[in-house]
CSV table of C-alpha atoms in Angstrom, one decimal:
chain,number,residue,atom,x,y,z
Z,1,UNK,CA,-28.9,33.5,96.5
Z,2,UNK,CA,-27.7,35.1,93.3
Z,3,UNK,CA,-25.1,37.9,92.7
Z,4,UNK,CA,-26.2,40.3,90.1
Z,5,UNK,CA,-23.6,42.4,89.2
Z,6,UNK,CA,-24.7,45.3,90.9
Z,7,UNK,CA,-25.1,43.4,94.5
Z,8,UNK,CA,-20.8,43.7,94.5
Z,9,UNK,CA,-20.8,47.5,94.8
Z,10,UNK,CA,-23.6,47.2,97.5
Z,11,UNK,CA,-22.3,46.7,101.5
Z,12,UNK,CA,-24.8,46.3,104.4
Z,13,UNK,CA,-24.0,49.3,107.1
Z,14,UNK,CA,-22.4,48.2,110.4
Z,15,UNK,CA,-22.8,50.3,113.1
Z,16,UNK,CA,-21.2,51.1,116.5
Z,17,UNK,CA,-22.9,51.3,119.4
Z,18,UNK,CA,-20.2,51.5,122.3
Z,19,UNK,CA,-18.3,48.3,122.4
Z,20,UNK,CA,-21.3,46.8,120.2
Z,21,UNK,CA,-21.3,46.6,116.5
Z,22,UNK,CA,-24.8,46.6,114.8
Z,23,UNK,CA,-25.8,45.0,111.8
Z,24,UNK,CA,-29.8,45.0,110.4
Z,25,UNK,CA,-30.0,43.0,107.2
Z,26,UNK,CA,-33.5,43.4,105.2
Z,27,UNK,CA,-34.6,41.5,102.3
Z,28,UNK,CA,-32.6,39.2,100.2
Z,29,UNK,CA,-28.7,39.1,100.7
Z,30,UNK,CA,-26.6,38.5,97.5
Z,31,UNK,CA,-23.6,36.5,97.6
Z,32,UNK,CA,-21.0,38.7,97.2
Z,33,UNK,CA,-22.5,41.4,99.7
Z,34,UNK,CA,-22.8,38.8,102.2
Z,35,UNK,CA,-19.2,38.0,102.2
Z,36,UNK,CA,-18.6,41.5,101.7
Z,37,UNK,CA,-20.4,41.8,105.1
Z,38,UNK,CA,-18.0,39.4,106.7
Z,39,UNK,CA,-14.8,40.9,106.1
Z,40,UNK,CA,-16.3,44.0,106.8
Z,41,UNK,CA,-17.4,42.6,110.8
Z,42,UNK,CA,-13.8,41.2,110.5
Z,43,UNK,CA,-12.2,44.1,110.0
Z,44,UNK,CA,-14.7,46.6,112.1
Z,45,UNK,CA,-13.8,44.2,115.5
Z,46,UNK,CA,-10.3,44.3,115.1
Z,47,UNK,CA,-10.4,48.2,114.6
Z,48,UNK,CA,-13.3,49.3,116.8
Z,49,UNK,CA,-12.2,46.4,119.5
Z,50,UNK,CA,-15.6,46.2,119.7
Z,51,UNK,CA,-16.7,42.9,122.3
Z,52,UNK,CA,-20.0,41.9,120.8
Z,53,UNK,CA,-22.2,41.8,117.1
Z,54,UNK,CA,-25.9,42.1,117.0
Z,55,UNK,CA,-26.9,41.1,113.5
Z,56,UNK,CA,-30.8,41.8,113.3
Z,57,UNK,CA,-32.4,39.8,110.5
Z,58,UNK,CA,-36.2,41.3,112.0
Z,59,UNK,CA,-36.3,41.6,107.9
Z,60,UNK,CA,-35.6,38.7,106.5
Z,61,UNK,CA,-37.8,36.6,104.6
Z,62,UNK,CA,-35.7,33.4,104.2
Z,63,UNK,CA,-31.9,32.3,105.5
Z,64,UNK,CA,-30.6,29.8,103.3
Z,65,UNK,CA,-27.8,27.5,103.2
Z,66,UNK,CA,-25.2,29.8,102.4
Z,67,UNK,CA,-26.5,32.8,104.1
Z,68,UNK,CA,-26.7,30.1,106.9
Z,69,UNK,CA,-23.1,29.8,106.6
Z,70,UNK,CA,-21.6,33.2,106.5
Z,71,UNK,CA,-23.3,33.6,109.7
Z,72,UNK,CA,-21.9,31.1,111.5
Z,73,UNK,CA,-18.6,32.2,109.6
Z,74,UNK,CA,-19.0,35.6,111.0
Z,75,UNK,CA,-20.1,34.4,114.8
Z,76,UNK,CA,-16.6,31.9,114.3
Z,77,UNK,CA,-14.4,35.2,113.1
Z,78,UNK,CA,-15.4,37.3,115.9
Z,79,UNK,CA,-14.9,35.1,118.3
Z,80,UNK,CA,-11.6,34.6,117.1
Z,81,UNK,CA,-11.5,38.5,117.8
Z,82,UNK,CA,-12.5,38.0,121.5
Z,83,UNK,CA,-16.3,39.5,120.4
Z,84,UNK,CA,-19.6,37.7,120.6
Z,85,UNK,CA,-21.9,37.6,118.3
Z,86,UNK,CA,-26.5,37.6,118.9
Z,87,UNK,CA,-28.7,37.1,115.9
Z,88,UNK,CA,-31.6,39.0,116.8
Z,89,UNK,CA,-35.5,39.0,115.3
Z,90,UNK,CA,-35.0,35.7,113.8
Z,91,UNK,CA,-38.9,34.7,112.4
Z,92,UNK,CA,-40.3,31.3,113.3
Z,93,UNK,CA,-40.4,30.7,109.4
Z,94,UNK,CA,-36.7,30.9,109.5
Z,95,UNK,CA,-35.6,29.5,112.5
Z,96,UNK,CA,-37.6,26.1,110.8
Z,97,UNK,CA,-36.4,26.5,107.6
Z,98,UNK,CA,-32.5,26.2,109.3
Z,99,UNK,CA,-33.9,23.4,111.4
Z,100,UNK,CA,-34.9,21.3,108.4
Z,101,UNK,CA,-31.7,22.3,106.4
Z,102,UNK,CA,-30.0,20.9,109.6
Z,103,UNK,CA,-27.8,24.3,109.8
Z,104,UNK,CA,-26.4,24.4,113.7
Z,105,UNK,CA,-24.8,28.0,113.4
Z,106,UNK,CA,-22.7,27.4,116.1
Z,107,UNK,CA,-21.4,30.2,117.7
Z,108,UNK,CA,-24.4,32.3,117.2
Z,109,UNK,CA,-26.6,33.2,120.4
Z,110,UNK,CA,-29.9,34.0,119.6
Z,111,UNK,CA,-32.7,36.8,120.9
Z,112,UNK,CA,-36.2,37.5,120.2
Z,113,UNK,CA,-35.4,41.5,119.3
Z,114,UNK,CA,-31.9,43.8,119.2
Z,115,UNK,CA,-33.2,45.0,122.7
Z,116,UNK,CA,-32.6,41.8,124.2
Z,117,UNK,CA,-29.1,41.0,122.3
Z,118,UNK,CA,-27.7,44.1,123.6
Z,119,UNK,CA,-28.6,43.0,127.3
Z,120,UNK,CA,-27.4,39.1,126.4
Z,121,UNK,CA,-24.4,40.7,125.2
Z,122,UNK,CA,-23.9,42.7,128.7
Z,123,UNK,CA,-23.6,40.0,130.9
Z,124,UNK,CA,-21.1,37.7,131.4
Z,125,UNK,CA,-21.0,34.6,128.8
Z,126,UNK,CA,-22.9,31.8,129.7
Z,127,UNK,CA,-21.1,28.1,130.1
Z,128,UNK,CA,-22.2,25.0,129.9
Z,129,UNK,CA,-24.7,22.9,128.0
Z,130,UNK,CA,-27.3,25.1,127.8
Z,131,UNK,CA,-25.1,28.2,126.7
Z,132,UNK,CA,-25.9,29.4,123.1
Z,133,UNK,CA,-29.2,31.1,123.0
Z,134,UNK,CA,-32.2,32.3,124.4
Z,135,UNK,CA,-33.1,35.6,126.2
């Protein structure tokens, strides 16, 4: 992903929904708005004490290795803030393009739609082996 110099003055809303913060991310993501982005959940968890992130990527075309990793940088941060963190609407195109650049994102539970993130995010956190993903 590029950064033209207009993508720094651009920032992707975050929402609040309750405890929840809500992120929707459409088309390409430039560099420098996408770690914009992650200070930004930073920063909006340790205000809002909010206890989970939905980021819903429904939109997205293609994840790539760096986007790939500002994710899993995001899920790592707010779980260092005691918040959980869902990536919602991922396509099938995307989730095997990440499976064939051998990106992990760990941290990050996944849901088919924002609807089911918010109801992973309700219940209690799963342990064990299987824990990570899924409706």
């Amino acid at each position: 992903m590029n950064s033209p110099p207009s993508a720094l003055a651009t920032r992707v809303p975050v929402l609040t929904l309750g405890d929840i913060l809500l992120i929707t991310l459409q088309g390409e993501l430039h560099d420098g708005t996408a770690e914009q982005l992650q200070a930004d959940v930073a920063r909006r968890i340790a205000h809002n004490t909010a206890t989970g992130v939905v980021i819903d990527i429904s939109d997205v075309d293609l994840v790539d290795s760096f986007l790939g990793r500002i994710l899993a940088e995001i899920a790592s941060s707010a779980r260092l803030l005691a918040a959980r963190t869902v990536l919602a609407g991922m396509r099938p195109a995307v989730a095997i393009t990440l499976v064939e650049l051998g990106l992990t994102l760990p941290g990050l539970h996944t849901a088919l739609d924002v609807d089911r993130a918010r109801k992973l995010l309700v219940r209690p956190e799963p342990t064990g082996p299987s824990a990570g993903g899924g409706p």
